[in-house]
Amino acid sequence: MDDLIQLLPKLGQATVETLYIVALSLLFGGIGGLLVGLGLYTTRPGNLYSNRLVYGVINVIVNVFRPIPFIIFLAAAQPLARLVVGTGIGNTAIIFTLSLAATFGISRIVEQNLLTVQPGVIEAARSVGASRVRIIRTVVIPEALGPLLLGYTFVFVAIVDMSAVAGYVGGGGLGTFAIQYGYRQFNPIVTWAAVLVIILIVQAVQFFGNWLARKALRR
Amino acid sequence: MALVSLRDVSKTYPPSSRNGSPVTAIDHVSLDVEEGDVYGIIGYSGAGKSTLVRLVNSLETVTSGSIQVDGIEVSDLRERELQKLRLGIGMIFQQFNLFSSKSVWKNIAYPLEVARTPKAEIMARVEELLSFVGLTDKAKNYPEQLSGGQKQRVGIARALATSPRILLADEATSALDPETTQEVLALLKRVNEEFGVTIIVITHEMDVIQTLATKVAVMDGGRVVEQGDVFDVFSRPREASSKRFVSTVVRGIPSPTELAVLRERHEGRIVTLSFRDGNTSQGDVFLRLAQAGIAFELVYGGINDIRGQVFGHLTLALRGDPPTIDAALADLATTVEITDLGITGDETGV
Ligand SMILES: Nc1ncnc2c1ncn2[C@@H]1O[C@H](COP(=O)(O)OP(=O)(O)OP(=O)(O)O)[C@@H](O)[C@H]1O
Ligand SMILES: [Mg+2]
């Protein structure tokens, strides 16, 4: 217990680091996933930019990369991280790799939620002369906003989960903290403290996400 | 020059699966819709009605043939020009297709935003439309909070927002109960009469045509099998499918089974008098029968009124001295069409 009190500043720092990694990954992965998801949705045969070839290519890429376990993906993508963000280790590298993995995961969630938009509604927008870009911006996304927000909330929890392995490439955060000061020092109380913080973060975000989605759905 | 003109239009959808065959939804259709018309298109499910109207605002492109709207060849237009064309053609749908994420107000404002109308004008126009469809108090509601009839009224307001000259109505009342259907049809009638909007209505219900349309095309298997003034098609349907549609609202000449039932219940000579030209008086016909001393009973049929023109089929059971009846019928035959269904117990007349 005394150890934990001594470690409190470190726990605080780890919490901030986790939030930093997760927030940035969600931001970049969220944007990337939205774009790739929109790509999948719009090029799907019969949709606004229907294009069998482009759809097929994106679909295969997503199918190949999405199921790779994150810890393996992290190692495999290290050269790419070095190339893009200049480093293969630390928080920057983990944010890069997490964003990439999240892009693939989120793209499917985005695609699935956009597919729930009634084709008739899109037809109504086309019939008044709206351009395709405008339809995506003012009809497709708003109509799917509620489920999209729930999808993103779900992804947030998944990213918190994945961020815990940051320690493997020299990153920080609650996962690193729990391993380093709890597991390795045979101090379960410290481990459980990290677990508690993660539970609190996840609960808070879940609550907020549900609230936002409810507002979007007006229910 | 007709406002909407189709010449030899065909539309074939590619096969849905690798070894399927292509579907010809529209098969060499020609028709003209004049400014101010309410043009009805009727046909059974799969006849190609929806495809036909979707070709008019180019939601679907023709495979062959020509479609002109206000003299402009629709299939030549590029995406950008199409968007302008569509601002001049409103469309309403069976499932209403309102934007569930937008309020009633925002739904109606949407086409105006697309048309880049100045904000102040949008405000004024939406208010005007809300009051036209009688939904001023629902402006802030969302579609899910409205009844079917109210949803379709929002649909109509949205379709009219940019003051189009043409309104396409695809089964606009098929999801509504009979009473609400009449309300919506009355509203569409006002749209045509007060704003001079040309309306193309698709339906599989003949009474929609009867209440609203001035002209009608009957579709069957992608073809237009019959077209013309509603009165003409109703009073003298030529094709089998037109006859079937007409029979859903007009009681015509009794079928053999109906006739058998009539024979069980009524005595005498059974004849059907068909009033087809819109101005023969029933009163006059009855008077002449009475003057000839013939007892008659109305046993089947009905009279329809299409925009003030009257037509219908009345089946009478006549009793009296046979030569007198023959003479009276010969006399009547100069003004109405007579189908002699014979005397009970004597099948030779049929
Ligand atoms: N996008 C499409 N792809 C392939 N075939 C289609 C498509 N749309 C319609 N069809 C086919 O074209 C034919 C005509 O369909 P359409 O929807 O125009 O009929 P409809 O008269 O409007 O029928 P309903 O009364 O059921 O609405 C049908 O055989 C239908 O299966
Ligand atoms: Mg249809």
Coordinates of C-alpha atoms and ligand atoms in Angstrom, one line a residue:
Chain A
M1 CA 0.0 0.0 0.0
D2 CA 2.8 2.4 0.9
D3 CA 4.4 1.5 -2.4
L4 CA 1.3 2.6 -4.2
I5 CA 1.2 5.9 -2.4
Q6 CA 4.8 6.5 -3.4
L7 CA 3.9 5.5 -6.9
L8 CA 0.9 7.8 -7.2
P9 CA 2.6 10.5 -9.2
K10 CA 3.8 7.8 -11.6
L11 CA 0.3 6.4 -11.8
G12 CA -1.0 9.9 -12.6
Q13 CA 1.6 10.3 -15.3
A14 CA 0.8 6.8 -16.8
T15 CA -2.9 7.8 -16.9
V16 CA -2.1 11.0 -18.8
E17 CA 0.1 9.0 -21.2
T18 CA -2.6 6.4 -21.8
L19 CA -5.2 9.2 -22.4
Y20 CA -2.7 10.9 -24.8
I21 CA -2.0 7.7 -26.8
V22 CA -5.6 6.7 -26.9
A23 CA -6.9 10.1 -27.8
L24 CA -4.5 10.7 -30.6
S25 CA -4.9 7.2 -32.0
L26 CA -8.7 7.5 -31.9
L27 CA -8.4 10.9 -33.7
F28 CA -6.1 9.6 -36.5
G29 CA -7.6 6.1 -36.6
G30 CA -11.1 7.7 -36.4
I31 CA -10.4 9.9 -39.4
G32 CA -8.6 7.2 -41.3
G33 CA -11.4 4.7 -40.6
L34 CA -14.1 7.1 -41.6
L35 CA -12.4 7.7 -44.9
V36 CA -11.7 4.1 -45.6
G37 CA -15.2 3.2 -44.4
L38 CA -16.7 5.8 -46.7
G39 CA -14.5 4.4 -49.5
L40 CA -16.0 1.0 -48.9
Y41 CA -19.5 2.2 -48.6
T42 CA -19.5 4.6 -51.6
T43 CA -17.8 2.3 -54.1
R44 CA -19.8 -0.8 -53.1
P45 CA -21.7 -1.9 -56.2
G46 CA -25.0 0.0 -56.6
N47 CA -23.9 2.9 -54.3
L48 CA -23.0 6.5 -55.1
Y49 CA -19.5 5.9 -56.6
S50 CA -20.2 2.3 -57.4
N51 CA -16.9 0.8 -58.6
R52 CA -16.3 -3.0 -58.3
L53 CA -12.6 -2.8 -58.7
V54 CA -11.9 -0.1 -56.2
Y55 CA -14.3 -1.7 -53.7
G56 CA -12.6 -5.1 -54.2
V57 CA -9.1 -3.7 -53.6
I58 CA -10.1 -1.8 -50.4
N59 CA -12.0 -4.7 -49.2
V60 CA -9.1 -7.1 -49.6
I61 CA -6.7 -4.7 -47.9
V62 CA -9.0 -4.3 -44.9
N63 CA -9.6 -8.1 -44.7
V64 CA -5.9 -8.8 -44.7
F65 CA -4.8 -6.4 -42.1
R66 CA -7.8 -6.2 -39.7
P67 CA -7.5 -9.7 -38.1
I68 CA -3.7 -9.4 -37.3
P69 CA -3.3 -9.5 -33.5
F70 CA -2.1 -6.1 -32.4
I71 CA 1.0 -7.2 -30.7
I72 CA 2.2 -8.9 -33.9
F73 CA 1.1 -6.0 -36.0
L74 CA 3.1 -3.7 -33.7
A75 CA 6.3 -5.5 -34.4
A76 CA 5.6 -6.0 -38.1
A77 CA 4.8 -2.4 -38.7
Q78 CA 7.9 -1.1 -36.9
P79 CA 9.9 -0.4 -40.2
L80 CA 6.9 1.5 -41.5
A81 CA 6.7 3.6 -38.3
R82 CA 10.4 4.4 -38.7
L83 CA 9.7 5.5 -42.2
V84 CA 6.7 7.6 -41.5
V85 CA 7.2 9.1 -38.0
G86 CA 11.0 8.7 -37.9
T87 CA 11.0 6.3 -34.9
G88 CA 10.1 2.7 -34.2
I89 CA 9.9 3.0 -30.5
G90 CA 8.1 5.1 -27.8
N91 CA 4.7 6.7 -27.6
T92 CA 4.9 8.3 -31.1
A93 CA 5.5 4.9 -32.7
I94 CA 2.7 3.3 -30.8
I95 CA 0.3 6.1 -31.7
F96 CA 1.2 5.6 -35.4
T97 CA 0.7 1.9 -35.3
L98 CA -2.4 2.1 -33.2
S99 CA -3.9 4.6 -35.6
L100 CA -3.2 2.3 -38.5
A101 CA -4.7 -0.7 -36.9
A102 CA -7.7 1.3 -35.7
T103 CA -8.2 2.6 -39.3
F104 CA -8.8 -0.9 -40.5
G105 CA -11.0 -1.8 -37.6
I106 CA -13.1 1.4 -37.7
S107 CA -13.5 1.2 -41.5
R108 CA -15.7 -1.9 -41.1
I109 CA -17.7 -0.4 -38.3
V110 CA -18.2 2.8 -40.4
E111 CA -19.2 0.8 -43.5
Q112 CA -21.7 -1.4 -41.6
N113 CA -23.3 1.6 -40.0
L114 CA -23.6 3.5 -43.2
L115 CA -25.2 0.6 -44.9
T116 CA -28.1 0.9 -42.5
V117 CA -29.1 4.2 -44.1
Q118 CA -32.2 3.7 -46.2
P119 CA -31.5 3.8 -50.0
G120 CA -34.7 5.7 -50.4
V121 CA -33.5 8.6 -48.4
I122 CA -30.4 8.9 -50.6
E123 CA -32.7 8.7 -53.6
A124 CA -34.8 11.5 -52.2
A125 CA -31.6 13.6 -51.9
R126 CA -30.6 12.8 -55.5
S127 CA -34.0 13.7 -56.7
V128 CA -33.7 17.2 -55.5
G129 CA -30.3 17.6 -57.3
A130 CA -27.9 17.2 -54.4
S131 CA -24.4 16.3 -55.5
R132 CA -22.9 13.1 -54.3
V133 CA -20.4 14.8 -51.9
R134 CA -23.3 16.8 -50.5
I135 CA -25.4 13.7 -50.0
I136 CA -22.6 12.0 -48.1
R137 CA -22.0 15.1 -45.9
T138 CA -25.6 16.1 -45.3
V139 CA -27.6 12.9 -45.5
V140 CA -25.5 9.7 -45.2
I141 CA -23.4 10.7 -42.2
P142 CA -26.2 12.5 -40.3
E143 CA -28.6 9.6 -40.9
A144 CA -26.1 7.1 -39.5
L145 CA -24.7 9.4 -36.7
G146 CA -26.3 7.6 -33.7
P147 CA -24.9 4.1 -34.5
L148 CA -21.6 5.7 -35.7
L149 CA -21.1 7.3 -32.3
L150 CA -21.8 4.0 -30.6
G151 CA -19.3 2.3 -32.9
Y152 CA -16.7 4.9 -32.1
T153 CA -17.3 4.4 -28.4
F154 CA -16.8 0.7 -28.8
V155 CA -13.6 1.4 -30.7
F156 CA -12.3 3.6 -27.9
V157 CA -12.5 0.7 -25.5
A158 CA -10.7 -1.5 -28.0
I159 CA -7.9 1.1 -28.4
V160 CA -7.5 1.3 -24.6
D161 CA -7.1 -2.4 -24.7
M162 CA -4.5 -2.3 -27.5
S163 CA -2.6 0.6 -26.0
A164 CA -1.7 -1.6 -23.0
V165 CA 1.0 -3.3 -24.9
A166 CA 2.9 0.0 -25.6
G167 CA 5.6 -1.1 -23.2
Y168 CA 6.9 -3.7 -25.7
V169 CA 8.2 -0.9 -27.9
G170 CA 9.2 1.4 -25.1
G171 CA 6.0 3.3 -24.8
G172 CA 4.3 4.4 -21.6
G173 CA 0.9 4.4 -20.1
L174 CA -1.1 2.3 -17.7
G175 CA -0.2 -1.0 -19.3
T176 CA 3.5 -0.3 -18.9
F177 CA 2.9 1.0 -15.4
A178 CA 1.0 -2.2 -14.3
I179 CA 3.7 -4.5 -15.7
Q180 CA 6.7 -2.6 -14.5
Y181 CA 5.6 -1.7 -10.9
G182 CA 2.9 -4.2 -10.3
Y183 CA 3.6 -7.5 -12.0
R184 CA 7.4 -7.4 -11.9
Q185 CA 7.5 -6.1 -8.3
F186 CA 5.0 -8.8 -7.2
N187 CA 2.7 -6.0 -6.0
P188 CA -0.9 -6.9 -7.0
I189 CA -2.2 -3.8 -5.3
V190 CA -0.3 -1.6 -7.8
T191 CA -1.6 -3.7 -10.7
W192 CA -5.2 -3.4 -9.4
A193 CA -4.8 0.3 -9.1
A194 CA -4.0 0.5 -12.8
V195 CA -7.0 -1.7 -13.5
L196 CA -9.2 0.5 -11.5
V197 CA -8.1 3.6 -13.4
I198 CA -8.7 1.9 -16.7
I199 CA -12.2 0.8 -15.6
L200 CA -13.0 4.4 -14.6
I201 CA -11.8 5.7 -18.0
V202 CA -13.7 3.1 -20.0
Q203 CA -16.9 3.7 -17.9
A204 CA -16.7 7.4 -18.3
V205 CA -16.2 7.3 -22.1
Q206 CA -18.9 4.6 -22.5
F207 CA -21.3 6.8 -20.6
F208 CA -20.4 9.9 -22.6
G209 CA -20.7 8.0 -25.9
N210 CA -24.1 6.6 -25.0
W211 CA -25.3 10.0 -24.1
L212 CA -24.0 11.5 -27.4
A213 CA -25.6 8.7 -29.4
R214 CA -28.9 9.2 -27.6
K215 CA -28.8 12.8 -28.3
A216 CA -28.1 12.1 -32.0
L217 CA -31.0 9.6 -32.1
R218 CA -33.2 11.9 -30.0
R219 CA -34.3 9.0 -27.8
Chain B
M1 CA -44.1 20.3 -77.6
A2 CA -45.0 18.1 -74.7
L3 CA -43.4 19.0 -71.4
V4 CA -42.2 15.4 -70.9
S5 CA -41.8 13.3 -74.0
L6 CA -40.7 9.7 -74.2
R7 CA -39.8 8.2 -77.6
D8 CA -39.3 4.5 -78.0
V9 CA -37.7 4.2 -74.6
S10 CA -36.2 1.0 -73.3
K11 CA -34.5 0.1 -70.1
T12 CA -32.7 -3.1 -69.5
Y13 CA -31.1 -4.0 -66.2
P14 CA -28.0 -6.2 -66.3
P15 CA -28.4 -9.7 -64.9
S16 CA -28.2 -9.7 -61.2
S17 CA -26.1 -12.9 -61.1
R18 CA -23.5 -14.3 -63.3
N19 CA -25.8 -16.8 -65.1
G20 CA -29.0 -14.7 -64.8
S21 CA -30.6 -13.0 -67.7
P22 CA -31.0 -9.3 -68.2
V23 CA -34.3 -7.8 -67.1
T24 CA -36.2 -5.6 -69.6
A25 CA -38.0 -3.3 -67.3
I26 CA -39.2 -0.8 -70.0
D27 CA -39.9 -2.0 -73.5
H28 CA -40.2 0.5 -76.3
V29 CA -42.4 3.0 -74.5
S30 CA -43.5 6.3 -76.1
L31 CA -45.7 8.8 -74.3
D32 CA -46.3 12.5 -74.1
V33 CA -47.1 14.5 -70.9
E34 CA -48.5 17.9 -71.6
E35 CA -48.0 20.9 -69.4
G36 CA -50.8 20.9 -66.7
D37 CA -51.6 17.2 -67.1
V38 CA -52.1 14.9 -64.3
Y39 CA -50.8 11.8 -66.0
G40 CA -51.6 8.5 -64.4
I41 CA -49.5 5.4 -64.9
I42 CA -51.1 2.2 -63.7
G43 CA -49.9 -1.4 -63.8
Y44 CA -49.3 -4.4 -61.6
S45 CA -46.2 -4.9 -59.5
G46 CA -43.2 -5.3 -61.7
A47 CA -44.8 -3.7 -64.7
G48 CA -42.0 -1.1 -64.8
K49 CA -43.8 2.0 -63.4
S50 CA -41.2 3.1 -61.0
T51 CA -38.4 2.5 -63.5
L52 CA -40.4 4.7 -66.0
V53 CA -40.6 7.7 -63.7
R54 CA -37.1 7.3 -62.5
L55 CA -36.0 7.7 -66.1
V56 CA -37.7 11.1 -66.3
N57 CA -35.4 12.7 -63.6
S58 CA -32.6 10.5 -64.7
L59 CA -32.2 8.6 -61.4
E60 CA -31.9 5.8 -63.9
T61 CA -30.5 6.1 -67.4
V62 CA -32.1 4.8 -70.6
T63 CA -30.7 1.9 -72.5
S64 CA -32.2 3.2 -75.8
G65 CA -34.6 5.8 -77.0
S66 CA -35.1 9.5 -76.1
I67 CA -36.5 11.3 -73.1
Q68 CA -37.0 15.1 -73.4
V69 CA -38.0 17.3 -70.5
D70 CA -39.0 20.7 -71.7
G71 CA -37.2 20.1 -75.0
I72 CA -34.0 19.0 -73.4
E73 CA -32.6 15.5 -74.0
V74 CA -32.1 14.1 -70.5
S75 CA -29.7 11.4 -71.4
D76 CA -27.2 13.9 -72.8
L77 CA -26.9 15.8 -69.5
R78 CA -23.8 15.5 -67.4
E79 CA -24.0 15.1 -63.6
R80 CA -23.8 18.9 -63.0
E81 CA -26.6 19.7 -65.5
L82 CA -28.6 16.9 -64.2
Q83 CA -28.6 18.4 -60.7
K84 CA -30.1 21.6 -62.2
L85 CA -32.7 19.5 -64.1
R86 CA -33.7 17.8 -60.9
L87 CA -34.3 21.0 -59.1
G88 CA -37.2 21.5 -61.6
I89 CA -38.7 18.1 -61.0
G90 CA -40.1 17.2 -57.5
M91 CA -40.5 13.6 -56.5
I92 CA -42.5 11.9 -53.7
F93 CA -42.3 8.3 -52.6
Q94 CA -44.4 5.5 -51.3
Q95 CA -42.2 5.2 -48.2
F96 CA -42.0 9.0 -47.9
N97 CA -38.2 8.9 -47.7
L98 CA -37.9 11.8 -45.2
F99 CA -34.5 12.5 -43.6
S100 CA -35.0 11.1 -40.1
S101 CA -32.1 13.1 -38.7
K102 CA -33.7 16.4 -39.8
S103 CA -36.7 18.2 -38.5
V104 CA -39.8 18.8 -40.7
W105 CA -38.5 22.3 -41.2
K106 CA -35.1 21.1 -42.3
N107 CA -36.5 18.5 -44.5
I108 CA -38.5 21.0 -46.5
A109 CA -35.5 23.5 -46.5
Y110 CA -33.1 20.8 -47.9
P111 CA -33.8 21.3 -51.6
L112 CA -33.6 25.1 -51.2
E113 CA -30.2 24.7 -49.5
V114 CA -29.1 22.5 -52.4
A115 CA -30.2 25.3 -54.8
R116 CA -28.2 27.8 -52.7
T117 CA -31.2 29.9 -52.0
P118 CA -30.5 32.9 -49.7
K119 CA -31.4 32.2 -46.1
A120 CA -34.2 34.8 -45.8
E121 CA -35.9 33.4 -48.8
I122 CA -35.6 29.8 -47.4
M123 CA -37.3 31.0 -44.2
A124 CA -40.2 32.5 -46.1
R125 CA -40.6 29.7 -48.5
V126 CA -40.6 27.0 -45.8
E127 CA -43.2 28.9 -43.8
E128 CA -45.3 29.2 -47.0
L129 CA -45.1 25.5 -47.7
L130 CA -45.8 24.4 -44.2
S131 CA -49.0 26.4 -44.2
F132 CA -49.9 25.0 -47.7
V133 CA -49.7 21.5 -46.4
G134 CA -51.2 22.4 -43.0
L135 CA -48.2 21.5 -40.8
T136 CA -47.1 24.8 -39.5
D137 CA -47.4 23.5 -35.9
K138 CA -45.1 20.5 -36.7
A139 CA -42.2 22.5 -38.1
K140 CA -39.9 21.4 -35.2
N141 CA -41.0 17.8 -35.0
Y142 CA -39.0 14.9 -36.4
P143 CA -40.4 12.5 -39.1
E144 CA -40.8 9.6 -36.6
Q145 CA -43.2 11.8 -34.6
L146 CA -45.6 12.1 -37.6
S147 CA -48.4 10.0 -38.9
G148 CA -48.2 8.5 -42.4
G149 CA -50.4 11.2 -43.9
Q150 CA -48.4 14.0 -42.2
K151 CA -45.2 12.4 -43.5
Q152 CA -46.4 12.4 -47.0
R153 CA -47.5 16.0 -46.7
V154 CA -43.9 16.9 -45.6
G155 CA -42.8 14.9 -48.6
I156 CA -45.0 17.0 -50.9
A157 CA -43.8 20.2 -49.3
R158 CA -40.2 19.1 -49.8
A159 CA -40.8 18.2 -53.4
L160 CA -42.4 21.5 -54.1
A161 CA -39.8 23.6 -52.3
T162 CA -37.9 24.7 -55.4
S163 CA -41.2 25.4 -57.2
P164 CA -40.7 22.6 -59.8
R165 CA -42.9 22.4 -62.9
I166 CA -43.1 18.7 -62.7
L167 CA -44.0 16.4 -59.8
L168 CA -43.3 12.7 -59.9
A169 CA -45.4 10.7 -57.4
D170 CA -44.4 7.0 -57.1
E171 CA -47.2 5.2 -55.3
A172 CA -47.5 8.2 -53.1
T173 CA -50.7 6.9 -51.3
S174 CA -50.0 3.2 -51.3
A175 CA -48.9 3.2 -47.7
L176 CA -51.9 5.2 -46.5
D177 CA -55.3 4.2 -45.3
P178 CA -58.3 5.1 -47.6
E179 CA -59.2 8.3 -45.7
T180 CA -55.7 9.6 -45.6
T181 CA -55.3 8.7 -49.3
Q182 CA -58.2 10.9 -50.2
E183 CA -56.6 13.8 -48.2
V184 CA -53.3 13.4 -49.9
L185 CA -55.0 13.1 -53.3
A186 CA -56.9 16.3 -52.6
L187 CA -53.7 18.0 -51.8
L188 CA -52.1 16.8 -55.0
K189 CA -55.1 18.1 -56.9
R190 CA -54.6 21.5 -55.4
V191 CA -50.9 21.4 -56.4
N192 CA -52.0 20.8 -59.9
E193 CA -54.8 23.3 -60.0
E194 CA -53.3 26.2 -57.9
F195 CA -49.7 26.0 -59.0
G196 CA -50.2 24.5 -62.4
V197 CA -47.7 21.7 -61.6
T198 CA -47.7 18.9 -64.1
I199 CA -48.0 15.6 -62.1
I200 CA -47.1 12.1 -63.1
V201 CA -48.7 9.7 -60.7
I202 CA -47.8 6.0 -60.5
T203 CA -50.3 3.7 -58.9
H204 CA -51.8 0.2 -58.9
E205 CA -55.1 1.6 -57.6
M206 CA -57.6 2.6 -60.2
D207 CA -59.4 4.9 -57.9
V208 CA -56.3 7.1 -57.6
I209 CA -56.5 7.5 -61.4
Q210 CA -60.2 8.1 -61.2
T211 CA -59.9 10.9 -58.6
L212 CA -56.8 12.6 -59.8
A213 CA -55.7 11.9 -63.4
T214 CA -56.7 13.5 -66.7
K215 CA -54.7 11.0 -68.8
V216 CA -53.7 7.5 -68.1
A217 CA -51.2 4.9 -69.5
V218 CA -51.7 1.3 -68.6
M219 CA -48.5 -0.7 -68.3
D220 CA -48.0 -4.4 -68.5
G221 CA -44.7 -6.2 -68.7
G222 CA -42.7 -3.0 -69.4
R223 CA -45.0 -1.9 -72.2
V224 CA -47.6 0.7 -72.4
V225 CA -50.6 -1.3 -73.6
E226 CA -53.1 1.5 -73.6
Q227 CA -53.1 5.2 -73.1
G228 CA -55.4 8.1 -73.5
D229 CA -57.9 10.3 -71.7
V230 CA -59.0 8.8 -68.4
F231 CA -62.6 9.0 -69.5
D232 CA -62.0 7.1 -72.7
V233 CA -60.0 4.3 -71.1
F234 CA -62.5 3.9 -68.3
S235 CA -65.5 3.9 -70.5
R236 CA -64.0 1.8 -73.3
P237 CA -61.0 -0.2 -72.1
R238 CA -59.6 -2.2 -75.0
E239 CA -56.8 -4.4 -73.5
A240 CA -57.3 -7.2 -71.1
S241 CA -55.2 -5.6 -68.4
S242 CA -57.0 -2.3 -68.8
K243 CA -60.3 -4.1 -68.5
R244 CA -59.2 -5.7 -65.3
F245 CA -58.1 -2.4 -63.7
V246 CA -61.3 -0.7 -64.8
S247 CA -63.4 -3.5 -63.4
T248 CA -61.9 -2.8 -59.9
V249 CA -63.8 0.5 -59.7
V250 CA -66.4 0.2 -62.4
R251 CA -69.1 -2.5 -62.3
G252 CA -69.5 -3.5 -65.9
I253 CA -71.4 -6.2 -67.6
P254 CA -72.1 -9.1 -65.2
S255 CA -69.8 -12.1 -65.7
P256 CA -71.4 -15.5 -66.3
T257 CA -71.3 -16.5 -62.6
E258 CA -72.7 -13.1 -61.5
L259 CA -75.4 -13.5 -64.2
A260 CA -76.3 -16.9 -62.8
V261 CA -76.8 -15.4 -59.4
L262 CA -78.9 -12.6 -60.9
R263 CA -81.1 -15.1 -62.7
E264 CA -81.9 -16.9 -59.5
R265 CA -83.1 -13.8 -57.9
H266 CA -84.8 -11.9 -60.7
E267 CA -87.3 -12.7 -63.4
G268 CA -87.6 -11.3 -66.8
R269 CA -85.3 -10.2 -69.6
I270 CA -81.9 -9.1 -68.4
V271 CA -80.1 -6.5 -70.3
T272 CA -77.1 -4.2 -69.6
L273 CA -77.3 -0.6 -70.8
S274 CA -73.9 0.9 -71.2
F275 CA -73.7 4.7 -71.0
R276 CA -70.4 5.6 -72.6
D277 CA -70.4 9.0 -74.2
G278 CA -70.7 11.1 -71.1
N279 CA -73.9 12.9 -71.8
T280 CA -76.7 10.4 -72.3
S281 CA -79.3 10.9 -69.5
Q282 CA -80.3 7.9 -67.4
G283 CA -83.6 9.7 -66.6
D284 CA -84.5 9.8 -70.3
V285 CA -83.9 6.1 -70.7
F286 CA -86.0 5.2 -67.7
L287 CA -88.7 7.5 -68.8
R288 CA -88.9 5.8 -72.2
L289 CA -89.1 2.3 -70.6
A290 CA -91.9 3.5 -68.3
Q291 CA -93.8 5.1 -71.1
A292 CA -93.7 1.8 -73.1
G293 CA -95.3 0.1 -70.1
I294 CA -92.3 -2.0 -69.2
A295 CA -91.7 -2.8 -65.5
F296 CA -88.0 -2.7 -64.8
E297 CA -85.8 -3.3 -61.9
L298 CA -82.2 -2.2 -61.5
V299 CA -80.2 -5.4 -60.5
Y300 CA -76.6 -4.7 -61.0
G301 CA -74.1 -2.0 -62.1
G302 CA -73.2 1.6 -61.3
I303 CA -72.6 5.1 -62.7
N304 CA -69.2 6.8 -62.5
D305 CA -68.4 10.4 -62.8
I306 CA -65.0 11.5 -64.1
R307 CA -64.6 15.2 -64.1
G308 CA -68.3 15.8 -64.8
Q309 CA -68.6 13.2 -67.5
V310 CA -70.9 10.4 -66.6
F311 CA -70.6 6.8 -67.7
G312 CA -71.4 3.4 -66.4
H313 CA -73.2 0.1 -66.9
L314 CA -76.7 -0.6 -65.6
T315 CA -78.1 -4.0 -65.7
L316 CA -81.9 -4.2 -65.7
A317 CA -84.5 -7.0 -65.3
L318 CA -87.4 -6.1 -67.7
R319 CA -90.8 -7.5 -67.4
G320 CA -93.6 -7.1 -69.9
D321 CA -95.0 -8.1 -73.2
P322 CA -91.9 -9.5 -75.2
P323 CA -92.7 -7.6 -78.5
T324 CA -93.1 -4.4 -76.5
I325 CA -89.7 -5.0 -74.9
D326 CA -88.1 -5.7 -78.2
A327 CA -89.5 -2.5 -79.7
A328 CA -88.4 -0.4 -76.7
L329 CA -84.9 -1.9 -76.8
A330 CA -84.6 -1.2 -80.5
D331 CA -85.6 2.4 -79.7
L332 CA -83.1 2.7 -76.9
A333 CA -80.3 1.2 -79.0
T334 CA -80.0 4.6 -80.7
T335 CA -78.8 6.3 -77.6
V336 CA -77.2 3.6 -75.4
E337 CA -75.2 0.4 -76.0
I338 CA -77.3 -2.6 -75.1
T339 CA -76.0 -6.1 -74.2
D340 CA -78.9 -8.5 -74.2
L341 CA -78.3 -11.2 -71.5
G342 CA -81.5 -13.1 -72.3
I343 CA -84.6 -14.3 -70.4
T344 CA -84.4 -16.4 -67.3
G345 CA -84.9 -20.0 -68.2
D346 CA -84.0 -19.2 -71.8
E347 CA -80.3 -19.3 -72.4
T348 CA -80.4 -18.6 -76.1
G349 CA -80.2 -14.8 -75.6
V350 CA -76.8 -15.0 -74.1
Ligands
LIG1 N1 -32.1 -1.8 -59.9 C1 -32.7 -2.9 -60.5 N2 -31.9 -3.9 -60.9 C2 -32.4 -4.9 -61.6 N3 -33.7 -5.1 -61.9 C3 -34.5 -4.1 -61.5 C4 -34.1 -3.0 -60.8 N4 -35.1 -2.2 -60.6 C5 -36.2 -2.8 -61.1 N5 -35.9 -4.0 -61.7 C6 -36.8 -4.9 -62.3 O1 -37.5 -4.2 -63.3 C7 -38.8 -4.6 -63.4 C8 -39.7 -3.4 -63.2 O2 -39.6 -2.9 -61.9 P1 -40.3 -1.6 -61.3 O3 -39.8 -1.3 -60.0 O4 -40.2 -0.5 -62.3 O5 -41.8 -2.1 -61.3 P2 -43.1 -1.4 -60.7 O6 -44.1 -1.4 -61.7 O7 -42.7 -0.1 -60.1 O8 -43.5 -2.4 -59.5 P3 -44.1 -2.1 -58.1 O9 -45.6 -1.8 -58.3 O10 -43.9 -3.4 -57.3 O11 -43.4 -0.9 -57.5 C9 -39.0 -5.6 -62.3 O12 -38.9 -6.9 -63.0 C10 -37.8 -5.5 -61.4 O13 -37.4 -6.7 -60.8
MG2 MG -42.7 0.7 -58.1

